[in-house]
Coordinates of C-alpha atoms in Angstrom, one line a residue:
Chain A
M138 CA 97.7 -72.9 -106.0
C139 CA 98.6 -70.8 -102.8
C140 CA 95.7 -72.8 -101.2
E141 CA 97.6 -76.7 -102.3
P142 CA 100.2 -76.0 -99.4
L143 CA 97.4 -74.9 -96.2
R144 CA 95.1 -77.9 -98.0
A145 CA 98.4 -79.8 -97.4
L146 CA 98.9 -79.0 -94.1
H147 CA 94.8 -80.6 -92.9
F148 CA 96.6 -83.7 -93.0
F149 CA 99.8 -83.1 -90.5
S150 CA 98.0 -83.2 -86.7
P151 CA 97.6 -79.1 -85.2
V152 CA 100.5 -80.5 -82.5
Q153 CA 103.3 -81.8 -85.3
V154 CA 102.3 -78.9 -87.4
S155 CA 103.4 -76.5 -84.6
I156 CA 106.5 -77.9 -83.5
M157 CA 107.3 -77.6 -86.8
Q158 CA 106.6 -74.0 -88.1
R159 CA 105.3 -72.0 -84.9
P160 CA 105.1 -68.1 -85.8
R161 CA 103.8 -68.6 -90.0
L162 CA 101.4 -71.6 -88.1
L163 CA 100.1 -69.4 -85.6
L164 CA 98.1 -67.5 -88.4
I165 CA 97.3 -70.5 -89.9
P166 CA 93.6 -71.0 -87.8
I167 CA 93.3 -67.8 -88.4
L168 CA 93.1 -67.0 -91.7
L169 CA 91.4 -70.2 -91.6
L170 CA 88.4 -68.9 -89.8
L171 CA 88.5 -66.4 -91.9
L172 CA 87.9 -68.0 -94.8
A173 CA 85.5 -70.4 -92.8
F174 CA 83.0 -68.2 -92.3
P175 CA 82.5 -66.9 -95.2
G176 CA 82.4 -70.1 -96.4
S177 CA 80.2 -71.0 -94.2
K178 CA 77.9 -68.3 -95.8
G179 CA 78.2 -69.3 -99.0
R180 CA 76.3 -72.1 -98.2
Y181 CA 72.9 -70.0 -98.6
N182 CA 73.2 -68.2 -101.2
D183 CA 72.8 -71.0 -103.9
D184 CA 74.0 -68.8 -106.5
F185 CA 77.7 -69.1 -106.1
D186 CA 79.4 -72.2 -107.5
D187 CA 81.3 -74.7 -104.9
G188 CA 84.0 -74.6 -107.5
E189 CA 84.6 -71.2 -107.1
D190 CA 88.0 -69.9 -106.4
L191 CA 89.0 -68.8 -102.3
A192 CA 90.8 -65.8 -104.1
E193 CA 87.7 -64.2 -105.3
F194 CA 86.0 -64.1 -101.6
D195 CA 89.9 -63.0 -100.7
D196 CA 89.7 -60.1 -102.9
N197 CA 85.9 -59.1 -101.6
D198 CA 85.2 -60.6 -98.2
F199 CA 82.7 -57.9 -97.6
A200 CA 81.2 -58.6 -100.7
E201 CA 79.3 -61.9 -99.2
F202 CA 78.7 -59.8 -96.0
E203 CA 76.9 -56.7 -98.3
D204 CA 75.3 -60.1 -100.4
M205 CA 74.1 -61.9 -97.3
N206 CA 72.6 -58.9 -95.1
E207 CA 70.3 -57.3 -97.8
D208 CA 69.5 -61.2 -98.2
L209 CA 68.7 -61.5 -94.5
T210 CA 66.9 -58.4 -94.4
A211 CA 64.3 -59.6 -97.1
E212 CA 64.1 -62.7 -95.6
K213 CA 63.8 -61.1 -92.0
E214 CA 60.8 -58.4 -93.4
S215 CA 58.8 -60.9 -95.3
A216 CA 58.8 -63.6 -92.7
P217 CA 57.2 -61.2 -89.3
P218 CA 55.0 -58.6 -91.0
P219 CA 52.9 -58.3 -88.1
R220 CA 56.3 -57.2 -86.2
V221 CA 56.6 -55.0 -88.3
S222 CA 53.4 -53.3 -88.6
S223 CA 53.4 -53.2 -84.8
A224 CA 56.4 -51.1 -84.8
Q225 CA 55.2 -48.7 -86.6
P226 CA 52.2 -48.0 -84.3
E227 CA 54.8 -47.7 -81.2
E228 CA 56.8 -45.3 -82.3
D229 CA 53.1 -43.4 -83.3
E230 CA 53.1 -44.3 -79.7
D231 CA 56.1 -42.7 -78.5
E232 CA 55.9 -39.3 -80.3
D233 CA 52.2 -39.4 -79.1
E234 CA 53.0 -39.4 -75.7
A235 CA 55.6 -37.0 -76.7
T236 CA 53.4 -34.5 -77.8
V237 CA 50.6 -35.9 -74.7
E238 CA 51.8 -33.3 -72.3
L239 CA 50.4 -30.9 -74.7
E240 CA 47.2 -32.5 -75.6
D241 CA 44.2 -33.1 -73.3
G242 CA 42.4 -36.1 -73.4
Q243 CA 43.1 -39.1 -75.4
D244 CA 42.4 -38.4 -78.9
G245 CA 45.7 -39.7 -81.5
F246 CA 44.5 -43.2 -79.9
E247 CA 42.5 -45.8 -81.8
D248 CA 43.0 -48.0 -79.6
S249 CA 41.3 -48.2 -76.2
D250 CA 43.0 -50.3 -74.2
T251 CA 46.0 -47.3 -73.5
Q252 CA 44.6 -45.0 -71.1
V253 CA 47.0 -42.6 -70.0
P254 CA 47.5 -42.7 -66.4
A255 CA 45.9 -39.6 -64.5
H256 CA 48.6 -38.2 -63.3
L257 CA 50.2 -37.3 -66.2
Q258 CA 47.2 -35.6 -67.3
N259 CA 47.2 -32.7 -65.6
S260 CA 43.9 -30.9 -65.7
W261 CA 42.2 -29.9 -62.5
E262 CA 39.5 -32.4 -63.0
S263 CA 41.1 -35.3 -62.5
Y264 CA 41.1 -33.9 -58.5
Y265 CA 37.6 -33.7 -58.1
M266 CA 38.0 -35.8 -55.0
E267 CA 39.8 -33.6 -53.7
I268 CA 37.9 -30.6 -54.3
L269 CA 35.4 -32.4 -52.7
M270 CA 37.7 -32.7 -49.5
V271 CA 38.1 -29.3 -49.6
T272 CA 34.6 -27.6 -50.4
G273 CA 33.7 -30.5 -47.9
L274 CA 36.2 -28.6 -45.2
L275 CA 35.5 -25.3 -46.0
A276 CA 31.6 -25.7 -45.4
Y277 CA 32.3 -27.3 -42.1
I278 CA 34.2 -24.0 -40.9
M279 CA 31.9 -21.4 -42.9
N280 CA 29.2 -24.1 -40.4
Y281 CA 31.0 -23.5 -37.6
I282 CA 31.3 -19.9 -37.9
I283 CA 27.4 -19.3 -38.5
G284 CA 26.6 -21.5 -35.3
K285 CA 29.0 -19.9 -33.7
N286 CA 27.6 -16.7 -34.0
K287 CA 24.0 -17.4 -33.6
N288 CA 24.5 -19.3 -30.2
S289 CA 26.5 -16.2 -29.1
R290 CA 23.7 -14.0 -30.0
L291 CA 21.3 -15.9 -28.3
A292 CA 22.9 -15.8 -25.1
Q293 CA 22.9 -12.3 -25.2
A294 CA 19.3 -12.0 -26.4
W295 CA 18.9 -13.9 -22.9
F296 CA 20.9 -12.5 -20.6
N297 CA 19.7 -9.0 -21.9
S298 CA 16.5 -10.2 -21.5
H299 CA 17.0 -11.7 -17.7
K300 CA 19.6 -8.9 -16.5
E301 CA 16.9 -6.3 -14.7
L302 CA 15.4 -9.6 -12.7
L303 CA 18.8 -10.7 -11.5
E304 CA 20.0 -7.9 -10.9
S305 CA 16.9 -6.8 -8.5
N306 CA 17.3 -10.3 -6.6
F307 CA 20.8 -10.8 -6.7
A308 CA 23.8 -8.5 -5.4
L309 CA 26.2 -10.5 -6.9
V310 CA 25.1 -11.2 -10.9
G311 CA 28.0 -13.5 -13.4
D312 CA 31.4 -15.0 -11.8
D313 CA 33.7 -16.7 -12.8
G314 CA 35.4 -17.3 -9.6
T315 CA 38.3 -16.0 -10.6
S316 CA 38.7 -13.1 -9.7
K317 CA 39.9 -11.9 -6.5
E318 CA 36.8 -9.7 -5.4
A319 CA 33.3 -10.9 -5.2
V320 CA 32.8 -8.1 -8.8
S321 CA 29.9 -9.0 -10.4
T322 CA 31.3 -9.2 -13.9
G323 CA 27.5 -8.5 -14.8
K324 CA 28.0 -11.4 -18.3
L325 CA 28.0 -15.0 -19.1
N326 CA 30.3 -16.9 -18.3
Q327 CA 31.1 -18.8 -22.0
E328 CA 31.9 -22.7 -21.6
N329 CA 31.6 -24.2 -24.6
E330 CA 30.7 -22.6 -27.9
H331 CA 27.6 -24.3 -26.9
I332 CA 27.4 -23.8 -23.4
Y333 CA 27.0 -20.2 -21.2
N334 CA 27.0 -20.7 -17.4
L335 CA 25.7 -17.8 -15.1
W336 CA 26.7 -17.0 -10.9
C337 CA 24.3 -15.4 -9.0
S338 CA 25.0 -14.8 -5.5
G339 CA 24.2 -12.9 -2.4
R340 CA 20.1 -13.2 -1.8
V341 CA 17.7 -14.1 1.2
C342 CA 16.6 -18.2 0.7
C343 CA 19.6 -19.8 -1.4
E344 CA 23.2 -19.9 -1.2
G345 CA 23.3 -19.7 -5.0
M346 CA 21.9 -20.3 -8.2
L347 CA 23.7 -21.6 -11.2
I348 CA 22.4 -20.9 -14.3
Q349 CA 23.6 -22.8 -18.1
L350 CA 22.4 -22.2 -20.8
K351 CA 22.5 -25.5 -23.2
F352 CA 22.3 -24.1 -26.3
L353 CA 22.3 -26.9 -29.5
K354 CA 25.6 -27.7 -31.5
R355 CA 25.1 -25.2 -34.3
Q356 CA 28.8 -25.1 -34.6
D357 CA 29.4 -28.2 -35.3
L358 CA 27.9 -29.3 -38.7
L359 CA 27.8 -32.9 -37.9
N360 CA 25.8 -31.9 -35.1
V361 CA 23.3 -30.2 -37.4
L362 CA 23.0 -32.4 -39.7
A363 CA 22.1 -35.7 -37.1
R364 CA 19.6 -32.8 -35.7
M365 CA 18.3 -32.8 -39.0
M366 CA 17.2 -36.3 -38.4
R367 CA 16.5 -36.2 -34.5
P368 CA 15.0 -32.6 -33.8
A369 CA 16.0 -31.1 -29.9
C370 CA 15.6 -28.1 -28.6
D371 CA 17.8 -25.3 -27.0
Q372 CA 17.4 -25.8 -23.1
V373 CA 18.4 -23.4 -20.0
Q374 CA 18.9 -25.3 -16.4
V375 CA 18.4 -23.5 -13.5
K376 CA 20.2 -25.2 -9.8
V377 CA 19.1 -22.7 -7.0
T378 CA 21.8 -24.3 -3.4
L379 CA 20.1 -24.0 -0.5
N380 CA 21.2 -23.4 3.6
D381 CA 19.8 -25.7 5.6
E382 CA 17.6 -23.6 6.9
D383 CA 16.0 -22.7 3.3
M384 CA 13.8 -25.8 3.4
D385 CA 12.5 -28.6 5.1
T386 CA 13.0 -32.5 3.9
F387 CA 11.0 -33.8 1.3
V388 CA 12.1 -34.6 -2.3
F389 CA 9.0 -33.5 -5.4
A390 CA 10.0 -33.2 -8.5
V391 CA 7.2 -32.4 -12.2
G392 CA 7.5 -32.3 -15.4
T393 CA 7.0 -33.8 -18.4
K394 CA 6.0 -37.8 -18.6
K395 CA 9.2 -38.7 -21.0
A396 CA 11.4 -36.7 -18.3
M397 CA 9.8 -38.1 -15.3
A398 CA 10.2 -41.6 -15.9
R399 CA 13.8 -41.5 -17.1
M400 CA 14.8 -38.9 -13.6
Q401 CA 12.8 -41.3 -11.5
K402 CA 15.5 -44.0 -12.6
E403 CA 18.3 -41.4 -13.2
M404 CA 18.6 -39.5 -10.0
Q405 CA 19.6 -40.8 -7.1
D406 CA 16.7 -39.1 -4.7
L407 CA 13.8 -39.9 -6.6
S408 CA 14.6 -43.5 -7.4
E409 CA 14.8 -43.6 -3.6
F410 CA 12.1 -41.7 -2.2
C411 CA 9.7 -41.6 -5.1
G412 CA 9.5 -45.1 -4.9
D413 CA 5.8 -44.3 -6.6
K414 CA 5.0 -44.2 -11.0
P415 CA 4.5 -40.4 -11.7
K416 CA 1.4 -39.4 -11.3
S417 CA -0.8 -38.0 -13.0
G418 CA -1.5 -34.2 -12.0
A419 CA -4.9 -33.2 -13.7
K420 CA -6.4 -32.9 -9.4
Y421 CA -4.5 -29.7 -9.6
G422 CA -5.0 -29.2 -12.9
L423 CA -2.2 -29.4 -14.3
P424 CA -1.9 -30.6 -18.7
D425 CA -2.0 -33.5 -19.6
S426 CA 1.3 -34.1 -20.6
L427 CA 3.0 -33.6 -17.4
A428 CA 3.0 -35.8 -14.2
I429 CA 4.6 -35.5 -10.6
L430 CA 6.8 -37.7 -8.8
S431 CA 6.7 -37.2 -5.1
E432 CA 7.6 -38.7 -1.5
M433 CA 4.1 -37.8 0.0
G434 CA 0.7 -36.5 -0.8
E435 CA 1.5 -33.9 1.8
V436 CA 4.6 -32.3 -0.2
T437 CA 2.4 -32.3 -4.1
D438 CA -0.6 -30.5 -1.8
G439 CA 2.5 -28.2 -0.2
V440 CA 4.2 -26.8 -3.5
M441 CA 1.3 -27.0 -5.3
D442 CA -0.4 -23.5 -4.7
N443 CA -2.5 -21.8 -6.5
K444 CA 0.3 -19.6 -8.3
M445 CA 2.9 -22.2 -8.9
V446 CA -0.3 -24.4 -10.9
H447 CA -0.4 -21.2 -13.3
Y448 CA 2.6 -20.4 -13.4
I449 CA 3.2 -24.8 -14.3
T450 CA -0.4 -24.7 -17.0
T451 CA 0.4 -21.0 -18.7
Q452 CA 4.4 -22.3 -19.7
A453 CA 3.5 -26.4 -19.9
E454 CA 5.4 -26.6 -23.6
K455 CA 8.5 -24.9 -22.2
I456 CA 9.3 -26.8 -18.8
E457 CA 11.2 -30.1 -18.9
S458 CA 11.4 -30.8 -16.0
I459 CA 11.2 -29.2 -12.1
H460 CA 12.7 -31.4 -9.4
F461 CA 12.6 -29.9 -5.3
S462 CA 15.0 -32.3 -2.9
D463 CA 16.9 -31.8 0.0
Q464 CA 18.9 -35.2 -0.3
F465 CA 20.0 -34.1 -4.1
S466 CA 23.2 -36.2 -5.0
G467 CA 23.4 -36.0 -8.9
P468 CA 22.4 -38.8 -10.6
K469 CA 23.1 -42.3 -9.7
V470 CA 27.3 -43.1 -10.0
M471 CA 28.0 -46.4 -11.0
Q472 CA 30.3 -47.8 -8.2
E473 CA 33.5 -50.0 -8.7
E474 CA 33.9 -52.8 -7.5
G475 CA 35.9 -53.0 -4.2
Q476 CA 35.4 -49.5 -3.2
P477 CA 34.1 -48.5 0.1
L478 CA 31.5 -47.1 -0.3
K479 CA 29.6 -44.3 1.1
L480 CA 26.2 -42.3 1.7
P481 CA 26.6 -39.9 -1.7
E482 CA 27.1 -36.1 -0.6
T483 CA 23.3 -34.7 -0.7
K484 CA 22.2 -30.8 -0.9
K485 CA 19.5 -28.9 0.0
T486 CA 18.7 -27.9 -4.5
L487 CA 15.9 -26.7 -6.7
L488 CA 16.7 -27.9 -10.4
F489 CA 14.5 -26.4 -12.8
T490 CA 15.5 -27.7 -16.6
F491 CA 13.6 -25.1 -19.6
N492 CA 13.2 -26.1 -23.0
V493 CA 13.3 -23.1 -25.7
P494 CA 10.7 -22.3 -27.7
G495 CA 11.5 -22.6 -31.5
M496 CA 12.5 -26.5 -31.6
G497 CA 15.9 -25.7 -32.7
N498 CA 15.1 -22.5 -34.9
T499 CA 15.4 -20.1 -32.4
S500 CA 15.7 -16.6 -33.1
P501 CA 16.4 -14.4 -29.8
K502 CA 13.7 -12.1 -29.7
D503 CA 12.3 -16.2 -28.1
M504 CA 14.3 -15.1 -25.2
D505 CA 11.8 -12.4 -24.3
S506 CA 9.5 -15.5 -23.2
L507 CA 11.5 -17.3 -21.4
L508 CA 10.8 -14.6 -18.4
P509 CA 8.2 -15.7 -16.7
L510 CA 9.7 -19.2 -16.4
M511 CA 12.5 -17.4 -14.5
N512 CA 9.6 -15.3 -12.2
M513 CA 8.6 -19.0 -11.4
V514 CA 11.8 -19.6 -9.9
I515 CA 12.1 -16.9 -7.8
Y516 CA 8.2 -17.4 -6.8
S517 CA 9.3 -21.1 -5.6
I518 CA 12.7 -20.3 -3.6
D519 CA 10.7 -17.9 -1.5
K520 CA 8.1 -20.1 -1.1
V521 CA 10.6 -23.6 -0.8
K522 CA 11.3 -21.7 2.4
K523 CA 8.1 -21.0 3.8
L524 CA 6.6 -24.4 3.3
R525 CA 7.2 -26.9 6.4
L526 CA 5.9 -30.3 6.5
N527 CA 3.2 -31.3 9.2
R528 CA 4.2 -32.7 12.5
E529 CA 2.8 -35.7 10.9
G530 CA 4.9 -35.1 7.8
K531 CA 8.1 -34.5 9.2
Q532 CA 7.8 -38.2 10.6
K533 CA 6.5 -39.5 7.9
A534 CA 9.9 -37.8 6.0
D535 CA 12.1 -38.8 8.7
R536 CA 11.5 -42.5 8.9
N537 CA 11.7 -42.5 5.0
R538 CA 15.1 -41.0 5.6
A539 CA 16.5 -43.2 8.0
R540 CA 15.4 -46.4 5.6
V541 CA 17.2 -45.0 2.9
E542 CA 20.3 -45.1 5.1
E543 CA 19.2 -48.2 7.0
N544 CA 19.3 -50.0 3.4
F545 CA 22.5 -48.7 2.3
L546 CA 24.4 -49.8 4.7
K547 CA 23.5 -53.7 5.1
Q548 CA 24.0 -53.1 1.1
T549 CA 27.6 -52.1 1.5
H550 CA 28.0 -53.8 5.1
A551 CA 29.2 -57.1 3.2
Q552 CA 31.5 -55.2 1.6
R553 CA 32.9 -52.8 4.4
Q554 CA 33.4 -56.2 6.9
E555 CA 35.7 -57.4 3.8
A556 CA 37.5 -53.8 4.1
A557 CA 38.2 -54.2 7.4
Q558 CA 39.1 -57.9 7.7
T559 CA 41.7 -56.1 4.7
R560 CA 43.1 -53.9 7.1
R561 CA 43.4 -56.2 10.3
E562 CA 45.3 -58.5 8.1
E563 CA 47.4 -55.4 6.6
K564 CA 48.0 -54.9 10.2
K565 CA 49.2 -58.7 11.4
R566 CA 51.4 -58.9 8.2
A567 CA 53.2 -55.3 8.8
E568 CA 54.1 -56.8 12.8
K569 CA 55.3 -59.5 11.4
E570 CA 57.9 -58.2 9.3
R571 CA 58.8 -55.7 11.9
I572 CA 59.6 -58.3 14.1
M573 CA 61.4 -60.0 11.3
N574 CA 63.3 -57.0 10.6
E575 CA 64.4 -56.6 13.6
E576 CA 68.2 -57.6 14.1
D577 CA 68.4 -57.7 18.2
P578 CA 67.4 -61.4 19.2
E579 CA 66.4 -60.5 22.7
R580 CA 63.8 -57.7 20.5
Q581 CA 62.6 -60.3 18.7
R582 CA 61.8 -62.5 21.4
R583 CA 60.3 -59.8 23.4
L584 CA 58.4 -58.6 20.6
E585 CA 57.2 -62.1 19.6
E586 CA 55.9 -62.8 23.5
A587 CA 54.3 -59.2 23.5
A588 CA 52.0 -59.9 19.9
Q589 CA 51.1 -63.4 21.4
R590 CA 49.9 -61.8 24.6
R591 CA 47.3 -58.8 22.3
E592 CA 46.0 -62.4 20.7
Q593 CA 45.2 -64.2 23.6
K594 CA 43.1 -61.5 24.7
K595 CA 41.5 -60.7 21.8
M596 CA 40.8 -64.6 22.2
E597 CA 39.5 -64.2 25.7
K598 CA 37.6 -60.9 24.6
K599 CA 35.9 -62.9 22.4
Q600 CA 35.8 -65.7 24.6
M601 CA 33.8 -63.4 26.8
K602 CA 30.9 -61.7 24.3
M603 CA 29.7 -64.9 23.1
K604 CA 29.2 -66.1 27.0
Q605 CA 27.5 -63.1 27.1
I606 CA 25.1 -63.1 24.2
K607 CA 23.8 -66.9 25.6
V608 CA 23.7 -65.4 28.8
K609 CA 21.2 -62.6 27.2
A610 CA 19.3 -65.6 25.0
M611 CA 18.5 -67.2 28.1
Chain B
M22 CA 10.4 -9.5 -10.3
S23 CA 11.0 -9.0 -6.6
S24 CA 7.3 -7.8 -4.9
N25 CA 7.3 -4.9 -4.5
N26 CA 5.8 -5.5 -0.2
M27 CA 8.6 -7.1 0.2
A28 CA 11.9 -5.9 1.1
D29 CA 15.4 -6.1 -0.9
P30 CA 15.9 -9.4 -0.8
K31 CA 19.6 -8.9 -1.9
R32 CA 22.1 -9.6 0.8
Q33 CA 25.6 -8.5 0.3
N34 CA 26.8 -10.4 3.3
K35 CA 25.9 -14.0 1.2
I36 CA 27.7 -14.1 -1.4
L37 CA 29.1 -17.2 -2.0
R38 CA 32.0 -16.6 -4.8
Y39 CA 31.5 -19.6 -7.8
K40 CA 33.0 -22.7 -8.1
P41 CA 33.3 -24.6 -11.7
P42 CA 32.0 -28.2 -10.4
S43 CA 34.3 -30.7 -10.3
T44 CA 34.2 -33.4 -13.1
E45 CA 35.4 -35.7 -11.0
S46 CA 32.5 -36.2 -9.8
N47 CA 30.4 -36.5 -12.8
P48 CA 32.5 -38.6 -15.4
T49 CA 28.9 -38.7 -16.9
L50 CA 28.0 -35.3 -17.3
E51 CA 31.4 -34.4 -19.3
D52 CA 30.5 -35.1 -23.7
P53 CA 33.3 -36.9 -24.6
T54 CA 32.6 -36.3 -28.2
P55 CA 36.3 -33.9 -29.0
D56 CA 38.2 -36.9 -26.9
Y57 CA 37.2 -39.0 -29.3
M58 CA 37.8 -37.3 -32.8
N59 CA 40.8 -36.2 -31.4
L60 CA 42.1 -40.0 -31.0
L61 CA 40.4 -41.0 -34.1
G62 CA 42.2 -38.2 -35.8
M63 CA 45.2 -39.7 -34.6
I64 CA 44.8 -42.6 -34.9
F65 CA 43.5 -42.3 -39.0
S66 CA 46.4 -39.7 -39.9
M67 CA 48.9 -42.6 -38.4
C68 CA 47.3 -44.7 -40.9
G69 CA 47.6 -42.3 -43.5
L70 CA 51.8 -41.6 -42.7
M71 CA 52.5 -44.7 -42.8
L72 CA 49.8 -47.5 -45.3
K73 CA 50.3 -43.7 -47.5
L74 CA 46.2 -43.7 -48.1
K75 CA 44.9 -40.5 -48.7
W76 CA 41.4 -40.6 -47.8
C77 CA 42.6 -42.1 -44.4
A78 CA 44.3 -38.8 -43.9
W79 CA 41.4 -36.6 -45.1
I80 CA 39.4 -38.0 -42.7
A81 CA 41.9 -37.3 -40.4
V82 CA 41.3 -33.5 -40.8
Y83 CA 38.4 -34.1 -40.1
C84 CA 38.8 -34.7 -37.2
S85 CA 40.8 -32.6 -35.7
F86 CA 38.2 -29.7 -36.8
I87 CA 35.2 -32.0 -35.4
S88 CA 37.4 -31.9 -32.2
F89 CA 38.4 -28.2 -32.1
A90 CA 34.7 -27.9 -32.8
N91 CA 33.4 -29.8 -30.0
S92 CA 36.5 -29.3 -27.4
R93 CA 35.9 -27.4 -24.0
S94 CA 37.4 -23.7 -23.8
S95 CA 39.1 -24.9 -20.6
E96 CA 41.4 -27.7 -23.0
D97 CA 44.6 -26.8 -24.1
T98 CA 45.1 -25.4 -27.6
K99 CA 48.4 -26.9 -27.6
Q100 CA 46.7 -30.4 -27.9
M101 CA 44.4 -29.4 -30.6
M102 CA 46.7 -27.8 -32.7
S103 CA 49.5 -30.8 -32.6
S104 CA 46.3 -33.0 -33.7
F105 CA 45.5 -30.5 -36.4
M106 CA 49.2 -29.7 -37.5
L107 CA 49.2 -34.1 -37.3
S108 CA 46.7 -34.4 -39.7
I109 CA 47.6 -32.0 -42.4
S110 CA 51.6 -33.2 -42.3
A111 CA 49.2 -36.9 -43.0
V112 CA 47.9 -35.4 -45.8
V113 CA 51.0 -33.4 -47.6
M114 CA 53.3 -36.0 -47.0
S115 CA 50.1 -38.4 -48.9
Y116 CA 50.3 -36.3 -51.9
L117 CA 54.4 -35.9 -51.5
Q118 CA 54.7 -39.3 -52.5
N119 CA 52.0 -40.0 -54.5
P120 CA 50.4 -37.0 -56.0
Q121 CA 48.3 -39.1 -58.3
P122 CA 44.6 -37.8 -56.8
M123 CA 42.3 -39.8 -55.1
S124 CA 40.3 -42.8 -56.7
P125 CA 36.8 -42.9 -55.3
P126 CA 36.2 -46.1 -53.6
W127 CA 33.7 -47.2 -56.2

């Protein structure tokens, strides 16, 4: 009954209605909306009669809703069944993730694709790469300490066995060059974990002797592993520097064939003075493993006396190379372009390289076996002092040296010319600049005239020289 | 053994002081390993820090150890210490940013 006036209002336009009765009419659309809503929902439920009064809805507005919600959830449940089943494992997973930190491994999972990330596992096993790395570092450190100690013990053993011999021959045994007074330190100079030096001086026939113990890099694990592939041995290098009067002019070397071939290519003096290929020492009774490089036959005869041959044959396996030279300047140096070449400085030197027996597996006891080699060194120093070439040999030697110098000058002639040219140009430029910079025009003119006069004089001199050459040619 | 029939070969007045051989004249004789390893270590630790690669940082630590083992006694300890510190900081920073364990390359 009361809906009739409302129904009647539908026939009026909303504008007309609002003009007529504003306050009350505002409520009407709201009520309409509220009523329309259950009306529309009512369509889902076929159980309701179409003719049913709205009053029933008014009394129990939300009864519809409640029924509807139940129906909706029922429909929803029937429609997507898999979604529900997946909702449950999701819930289970949430629960499991909450407990996974207490559990070890992934036992609670049926689905093998979902794995717990490693950092959530919180077990040390997952960090195995890091553990490997740290273990490697520890191994390296252990090897460093062991290798360092072994090298140190070997060096000390060498020094102990050679100390007496050295002290009886040299006034100064052991010097690092830093102390104010020349006092024997009496110990080796450690340059590295694998290189030890000893400087001895104060003896007749020589300036001084530098002994370098070049051990293998036992402190570096990489090197130790590399040596397993390619065996190498410790070396003792002795370098004796001589005064000018202590040695005559000759170049000579003896050593293993491999070492001789290498040194002939690398060493400046051997490549220049000993042009022939290394010869066998069988003539003098040397074993086949050794070869000789010599400037001339007379030198070889002079050096290879009985005692020397005896030393070399008995110690052949320990000798890498023996090199006597009055023109020693080290290995060939690669000169850069544009650098004016100068003859390298030479020094009279005796060089010995010995291999320590054991091929890397040396023990301190092996150092005693190097003592005869040091005796050979001392003997060589005295011998070289006494060795003098005869007149023929001396002439040959002088000619060789002159030849080498000439070759050198020829090679560098072009470069020296270039250098001189650039210097002359520089001078000219500097002079021109000076003239330009002169502010006083008078002085400028005078300087220019002076420069011109100098140029003219030079030209005249050149012409005179040309004339003289022509006259001589005639 | 100095011969017994010769006079004592020692001569106090002929003593010459030790002069360390200048390495400028013979650059080939110098072992370049510690310098290369130092440089490599720095490069790897910078890579490890910038690109957040754990294995770079670990290699940098190894390089600085190798450089230390091969170094000459005359070399600056400050250089060694700085390369050590840099490589260790690279490792620590990589793990702070990403605590996951390192995955092997295979």
